Coordinates of C-alpha atoms in Angstrom, one line a residue:
Chain A
M773 CA 86.0 44.1 107.1
S774 CA 83.2 46.5 106.8
I775 CA 82.4 49.0 109.5
A776 CA 79.6 47.8 111.8
H777 CA 79.8 50.3 114.7
H778 CA 79.1 54.0 114.2
P779 CA 78.9 57.1 116.3
A780 CA 75.4 58.0 117.6
A781 CA 73.5 60.4 115.2
S782 CA 73.6 63.0 118.0
T783 CA 77.4 62.7 118.1
L784 CA 77.7 63.3 114.4
V785 CA 75.5 66.4 114.8
E786 CA 77.8 67.6 117.6
F787 CA 80.8 67.0 115.2
A788 CA 79.1 69.0 112.4
A789 CA 78.0 71.8 114.8
G790 CA 81.6 72.1 116.2
S791 CA 80.5 71.5 119.8
L792 CA 82.4 68.2 120.3
G793 CA 85.6 68.7 122.4
Q794 CA 89.0 68.3 120.8
A795 CA 89.6 64.8 122.0
A796 CA 86.2 63.3 121.0
R797 CA 86.5 65.2 117.7
A798 CA 89.8 63.5 116.9
V799 CA 88.3 60.1 117.5
V800 CA 85.2 60.8 115.4
A801 CA 87.4 62.2 112.6
T802 CA 89.4 59.0 112.6
H803 CA 86.2 57.1 112.1
L804 CA 85.0 59.5 109.3
E805 CA 88.2 58.9 107.3
L806 CA 87.0 55.3 106.9
C807 CA 83.2 55.6 106.9
R808 CA 81.5 57.1 103.9
R809 CA 78.0 56.7 105.5
C810 CA 78.9 58.9 108.5
R811 CA 80.7 61.4 106.2
D812 CA 77.5 61.8 104.3
D813 CA 75.5 62.3 107.5
V814 CA 78.0 65.0 108.6
S815 CA 77.6 66.6 105.2
I816 CA 73.8 66.7 105.7
A817 CA 74.2 68.2 109.2
E818 CA 76.6 70.8 107.8
A819 CA 74.1 71.7 105.1
V820 CA 71.6 72.2 108.0
G821 CA 74.2 74.4 109.7
G822 CA 74.4 76.4 106.5
A823 CA 70.7 76.8 106.2
L824 CA 70.4 77.9 109.8
L825 CA 73.3 80.3 109.4
D826 CA 71.6 81.8 106.3
A827 CA 68.4 82.3 108.2
L828 CA 70.0 84.2 111.1
P829 CA 69.3 87.9 111.6
P830 CA 72.4 89.9 110.7
S831 CA 74.4 91.5 113.4
E832 CA 75.9 94.9 113.0
M833 CA 79.5 94.8 111.9
A834 CA 82.0 97.6 112.6
P835 CA 81.4 100.5 110.2
D836 CA 84.8 99.9 108.4
A837 CA 84.5 96.1 108.4
L838 CA 84.1 95.7 104.6
L839 CA 86.8 98.3 103.9
R840 CA 89.2 96.5 106.2
A841 CA 88.4 93.2 104.6
L842 CA 89.0 94.5 101.1
A843 CA 92.3 96.0 102.2
A844 CA 93.4 92.7 103.6
L845 CA 92.6 90.8 100.4
A846 CA 96.0 91.6 99.0
S847 CA 97.9 90.3 101.9
P848 CA 99.3 86.8 101.3
A849 CA 97.6 83.9 103.0
V850 CA 99.3 82.3 105.9
E851 CA 100.3 78.9 104.8
D852 CA 98.8 76.0 106.7
E853 CA 101.4 74.3 108.8
R854 CA 101.0 70.8 107.6
A855 CA 102.1 68.3 110.2
V856 CA 105.1 66.2 109.2
V857 CA 104.0 62.7 108.4
P858 CA 104.9 60.7 111.5
P859 CA 106.5 57.3 111.5
L860 CA 104.3 54.3 111.1
L861 CA 102.7 52.7 114.1
P862 CA 103.8 49.2 115.3
G863 CA 102.8 46.7 112.7
G864 CA 103.5 49.2 109.9
V865 CA 100.2 51.0 110.1
A866 CA 100.0 54.7 109.0
V867 CA 98.8 57.2 111.7
P868 CA 95.3 58.4 110.6
V869 CA 95.5 62.0 109.3
P870 CA 93.3 63.5 112.1
L871 CA 95.7 62.1 114.8
R872 CA 99.0 63.3 113.1
P873 CA 99.2 66.6 115.0
Y874 CA 99.1 64.7 118.3
V875 CA 101.3 61.6 118.0
S876 CA 104.8 61.2 119.4
D877 CA 106.9 58.0 119.5
R878 CA 106.6 57.7 123.2
W879 CA 104.8 54.6 124.2
R880 CA 104.5 54.1 127.9
W881 CA 104.5 50.5 129.3
L882 CA 101.3 50.0 131.3
A883 CA 101.1 46.3 131.9
P884 CA 102.1 43.1 130.2
G885 CA 100.9 43.5 126.6
I886 CA 99.5 47.0 127.1
R887 CA 101.2 50.2 126.0
L888 CA 99.8 53.7 125.9
M889 CA 100.7 56.9 124.0
P890 CA 99.2 60.0 125.6
L891 CA 98.0 62.3 122.8
L892 CA 96.2 65.1 124.7
P893 CA 96.0 65.8 128.4
V894 CA 92.5 66.4 129.9
N895 CA 91.2 69.4 127.9
P896 CA 88.5 71.9 128.7
S897 CA 85.8 69.5 127.5
G898 CA 87.0 67.2 130.3
M899 CA 88.3 64.5 128.0
R900 CA 91.8 63.2 127.4
L901 CA 93.1 61.5 124.2
D902 CA 95.3 58.4 124.1
M903 CA 96.4 55.7 121.8
I904 CA 96.5 52.3 123.2
H905 CA 98.4 49.2 121.9
V906 CA 97.2 45.9 123.1
A907 CA 99.0 42.6 122.3
P908 CA 97.0 39.8 120.7
G909 CA 94.6 38.1 123.1
T910 CA 95.3 40.5 126.0
A911 CA 92.4 41.7 128.0
L912 CA 92.2 45.2 129.4
P913 CA 91.3 45.5 133.1
R914 CA 87.6 45.4 133.6
H915 CA 86.4 49.0 134.0
G916 CA 83.5 51.4 134.1
H917 CA 83.4 55.0 133.3
R918 CA 82.6 58.2 135.2
G919 CA 81.7 59.8 131.9
R920 CA 81.7 59.3 128.2
E921 CA 84.3 57.2 126.3
L922 CA 84.7 57.1 122.5
A923 CA 87.2 54.7 120.9
C924 CA 88.0 54.0 117.3
V925 CA 90.0 51.0 116.2
I926 CA 93.0 51.8 114.0
T927 CA 94.3 48.3 113.4
G928 CA 93.5 44.8 114.7
S929 CA 90.3 44.2 116.6
F930 CA 88.9 43.8 120.0
S931 CA 85.7 42.5 121.5
D932 CA 83.6 43.1 124.5
A933 CA 80.1 42.1 125.5
T934 CA 78.6 44.3 122.8
G935 CA 80.4 42.8 119.9
V936 CA 83.6 42.7 117.8
F937 CA 85.2 46.0 116.8
G938 CA 87.5 46.1 113.8
P939 CA 89.4 48.9 111.9
G940 CA 87.2 52.0 111.6
D941 CA 84.6 50.8 114.1
L942 CA 83.7 53.3 116.8
A943 CA 82.7 52.3 120.3
E944 CA 80.7 54.9 122.3
V945 CA 80.4 54.0 126.0
D946 CA 78.5 56.1 128.5
A947 CA 78.9 56.3 132.3
T948 CA 76.4 53.5 133.0
R949 CA 78.3 50.5 131.6
E950 CA 81.3 48.4 132.7
H951 CA 83.2 46.4 130.2
Q952 CA 86.3 44.4 129.6
P953 CA 87.6 44.8 126.0
T954 CA 89.9 42.0 124.8
A955 CA 92.2 42.2 121.8
S956 CA 91.6 39.4 119.2
A957 CA 94.1 36.6 119.3
D958 CA 95.2 37.0 115.6
G959 CA 96.9 40.4 115.9
A960 CA 97.8 43.4 118.1
C961 CA 95.0 46.0 118.4
I962 CA 95.7 49.8 118.3
C963 CA 92.9 52.1 119.2
V964 CA 92.5 55.9 119.8
I965 CA 90.4 56.6 122.8
A966 CA 88.9 59.8 124.2
T967 CA 88.0 59.4 127.9
E968 CA 86.0 61.7 130.2
G969 CA 86.7 61.4 133.9
R970 CA 88.8 58.7 135.6
L971 CA 88.1 55.1 134.8
R972 CA 86.5 53.1 137.6
M973 CA 88.5 49.9 137.8
S974 CA 87.4 46.7 139.4
G975 CA 89.5 43.7 140.2
L976 CA 92.9 43.2 141.8
L977 CA 95.1 43.8 138.7
A978 CA 93.1 46.9 138.0
R979 CA 93.6 48.3 141.5
L980 CA 97.3 47.6 141.1
L981 CA 97.4 49.4 137.8
Q982 CA 95.3 52.3 138.8
P983 CA 98.1 54.5 140.2
L984 CA 100.2 53.6 137.2
I985 CA 97.6 54.4 134.6
D986 CA 96.0 57.3 136.3
I987 CA 93.3 57.6 133.7
Chain B
M222 CA 61.7 78.2 111.3
L223 CA 63.0 79.0 107.8
S224 CA 60.6 81.0 105.8
S225 CA 61.7 83.1 102.8
A226 CA 61.5 81.3 99.5
A227 CA 63.4 84.2 98.0
L228 CA 66.5 82.8 99.8
S229 CA 66.8 80.1 97.2
A230 CA 67.6 82.6 94.5
G231 CA 70.1 84.2 96.8
E232 CA 71.6 80.8 97.5
Q233 CA 72.3 80.1 93.8
E234 CA 73.7 83.6 93.5
A235 CA 76.0 83.0 96.5
A236 CA 77.5 80.0 94.9
Q237 CA 78.1 82.0 91.7
L238 CA 79.7 84.8 93.6
I239 CA 82.2 82.3 95.2
V240 CA 83.1 80.9 91.8
A241 CA 83.6 84.5 90.5
V242 CA 86.0 85.1 93.4
A243 CA 87.8 81.8 92.6
C244 CA 88.0 82.3 88.8
S245 CA 88.7 86.0 88.5
S246 CA 89.5 87.4 92.0
D247 CA 86.3 89.4 91.6
R248 CA 86.3 92.0 94.5
V249 CA 82.7 93.1 93.8
A250 CA 81.5 89.6 94.2
F251 CA 83.5 89.3 97.4
A252 CA 81.9 92.5 98.7
R253 CA 78.5 91.1 98.1
L254 CA 79.3 87.8 99.8
F255 CA 80.7 89.9 102.7
T256 CA 77.6 92.0 103.0
H257 CA 75.4 88.9 103.2
F258 CA 77.5 86.4 105.2
A259 CA 79.7 88.4 107.6
P260 CA 76.8 89.8 109.7
R261 CA 75.2 86.4 109.9
V262 CA 78.5 84.7 110.8
K263 CA 78.8 87.2 113.6
T264 CA 75.3 86.4 114.9
Y265 CA 76.2 82.7 114.8
L266 CA 79.4 83.2 116.8
L267 CA 77.6 85.4 119.3
R268 CA 75.0 82.7 119.8
V269 CA 77.6 80.1 120.6
G270 CA 79.2 82.2 123.2
T271 CA 82.0 84.1 121.4
T272 CA 82.7 87.6 122.8
P273 CA 81.6 90.5 120.5
A274 CA 85.2 91.5 119.7
I275 CA 86.3 88.0 118.8
A276 CA 83.0 87.4 116.8
E277 CA 83.8 90.5 114.7
D278 CA 87.4 89.4 114.1
L279 CA 86.3 85.8 113.3
A280 CA 83.6 87.0 110.9
Q281 CA 86.4 89.0 109.1
E282 CA 88.7 86.0 109.1
T283 CA 85.9 83.8 107.8
M284 CA 85.4 86.1 104.8
L285 CA 89.1 86.3 104.2
T286 CA 89.2 82.5 104.2
V287 CA 86.3 82.5 101.7
W288 CA 88.5 84.8 99.4
R289 CA 91.7 82.7 99.8
K290 CA 90.0 79.2 99.5
A291 CA 87.3 80.0 97.0
A292 CA 89.1 77.7 94.5
F293 CA 88.4 74.8 96.9
F294 CA 84.6 75.5 97.0
D295 CA 83.0 72.6 95.2
P296 CA 79.4 73.4 94.4
A297 CA 78.8 69.8 93.5
R298 CA 79.5 68.8 97.1
A299 CA 78.3 71.7 99.3
G300 CA 76.1 74.7 99.1
A301 CA 77.5 78.2 99.6
A302 CA 76.0 78.7 103.1
A303 CA 77.1 75.2 104.3
W304 CA 80.6 75.9 103.1
V305 CA 80.8 79.3 104.8
F306 CA 79.3 77.7 107.9
T307 CA 82.1 75.1 108.1
I308 CA 84.8 77.8 107.7
A309 CA 83.3 79.8 110.6
R310 CA 82.9 76.7 112.7
N311 CA 86.5 75.5 112.1
L312 CA 88.0 79.0 112.9
R313 CA 86.0 79.0 116.1
I314 CA 87.3 75.5 117.0
D315 CA 90.9 76.7 116.3
V316 CA 90.4 79.8 118.6
L317 CA 89.0 77.6 121.4
R318 CA 92.0 75.3 120.9
R319 CA 94.5 78.0 121.0
E320 CA 93.0 79.5 124.1
H321 CA 93.9 76.2 125.9
H322 CA 96.8 74.8 124.0
A323 CA 99.9 76.6 122.8
A324 CA 100.1 74.8 119.5
A325 CA 98.0 75.7 116.5
L326 CA 97.0 72.4 115.0
V327 CA 95.8 71.4 111.6
E328 CA 93.1 68.8 111.9
A329 CA 91.4 68.9 108.6
P330 CA 92.5 66.6 105.8
P331 CA 94.4 68.3 103.0
D332 CA 92.1 70.1 100.6
P333 CA 91.7 68.3 97.2
S334 CA 93.3 70.1 94.3
P335 CA 91.0 72.8 93.0
E336 CA 89.4 72.1 89.7
P337 CA 87.1 74.5 87.8
P338 CA 83.5 73.7 88.8
R339 CA 81.3 72.0 86.2
A340 CA 78.6 74.2 84.7
D341 CA 75.8 72.2 86.3
A342 CA 77.4 72.1 89.7
L343 CA 76.2 75.6 90.5
L344 CA 72.7 74.4 90.1
T345 CA 73.4 71.4 92.2
A346 CA 74.6 73.5 95.1
A347 CA 71.5 75.8 94.9
E348 CA 69.2 72.8 94.5
R349 CA 70.7 71.0 97.5
E350 CA 70.3 74.0 99.8
R351 CA 66.8 74.5 98.6
R352 CA 66.1 70.9 99.5
V353 CA 67.7 71.2 102.9
R354 CA 65.5 74.1 103.7
A355 CA 62.4 72.2 102.5
A356 CA 63.5 69.2 104.5
L357 CA 63.9 71.2 107.7
V358 CA 60.4 72.4 107.4
C359 CA 59.3 68.7 107.3
L360 CA 60.7 68.0 110.7
S361 CA 58.4 67.9 113.7
A362 CA 58.5 71.0 115.8
E363 CA 60.3 69.0 118.6
Q364 CA 62.9 67.7 116.2
A365 CA 63.5 71.1 114.6
E366 CA 64.0 72.6 118.0
V367 CA 66.7 70.2 119.1
V368 CA 68.4 70.5 115.7
R369 CA 68.4 74.3 115.9
L370 CA 69.6 74.3 119.5
S371 CA 72.4 71.8 118.6
F372 CA 74.0 74.4 116.4
F373 CA 73.4 77.5 118.5
Q374 CA 74.5 76.5 122.0
D375 CA 78.0 76.2 123.3
K376 CA 77.5 72.9 125.1
P377 CA 74.4 71.9 123.2
H378 CA 73.1 68.6 124.5
A379 CA 73.5 69.2 128.2
E380 CA 72.0 72.7 127.8
I381 CA 69.2 71.5 125.7
E382 CA 68.4 68.9 128.4
R383 CA 68.2 71.8 130.9
E384 CA 66.5 74.3 128.7
L385 CA 63.8 72.1 127.4
G386 CA 63.5 70.1 130.6
I387 CA 63.8 66.8 128.8
P388 CA 66.3 64.0 129.6
L389 CA 69.5 63.7 127.6
G390 CA 68.3 60.4 126.1
T391 CA 65.3 62.2 124.6
V392 CA 67.5 64.9 123.1
K393 CA 69.6 62.2 121.5
S394 CA 66.6 60.2 120.2
R395 CA 65.0 63.3 118.7
L396 CA 68.3 64.1 116.9
R397 CA 68.5 60.5 115.7
L398 CA 65.0 60.7 114.3
A399 CA 65.6 64.1 112.8
M400 CA 68.8 62.8 111.0
M401 CA 66.9 59.8 109.7
R402 CA 64.2 62.0 108.3
L403 CA 66.7 64.4 106.7
R404 CA 68.6 61.5 105.2
L405 CA 65.4 60.1 103.7
L406 CA 64.4 63.4 102.3
L407 CA 67.8 64.3 100.9
D408 CA 69.2 60.9 99.8
D409 CA 67.0 60.3 96.8
D410 CA 69.2 62.4 94.6
A411 CA 69.1 60.3 91.6

């Protein structure tokens, strides 16, 4: 299935500029792994960042800055700590590389057919990051948002009023909309979701779940 | 916004200097890269809200990363300034992250194995950066302004909304139009 839903251009510019918070950044990075078109757009925006950097007036560095740098060249590089490859997700799917630093094997039961793996607590950008596993045909409680939500499908698919979202598709929802995503009947759906603010739940099931979910 | 045509010669030179660092650990080439980029990286970091002491340290760290990772610079894929920009940006993201979380995390996908750059790749890098500069000049003043502010504010879009007194939706649509324009101007590589 080809990718039909992409981040807004302004979101890709935020990604390239480095101003997207950690949680949203991880979701967009998951999409970029699978989306050549958006990777190209990020490259263009990074080239813009380079041109703007090059045109900036220089700041004064410490008088010994260059000497210190030259002296430090001999010191060995600190090796990147590569995250250990985590176990496969349910259904035998590999964890996308951008999410590997955050995953655990702790799935929390939320409701029949719905499990959640917290990846990052609410961070300074005001967003938290979770992975959600929804059984085939299961509907999430109808909800709205107090802020922004970015979700990327890792495996399976879900649909809401705006369309069908398959692997790599990114859904960007703002504070104005209420929706009820439903996993497709033909397989479980796993998504990574960055959420800003608490969800506004509607409906009895949702009100029962609210204290349990606390997102 | 971007003026000097002389920069494009400098740009090609910067790519050559990075390759010299990669191929022969050329300290003179490194010193020239440092003299050009470190003070500009520091300005960038100050503009996005980094304190002066940390901006100085991160500018140093950016240049040391240029030295260590020079072999991964692929002039066929990115210009020199764009590459240096992404290094500075990533180091700043790591610092912000460490301030709030204990763990240092690696988010970037593994670097591809370094290969010696093709001879024509250096020209590609310089040509791409020249075209990006030319394309930026083609944006409307309004588009160029939101693009510039996107890179040089800490919380860009909300701040642009306030600073320019335009709604967030307008900020986003100007960025969308700017990206469409840039893609059109830069995509016809063939």
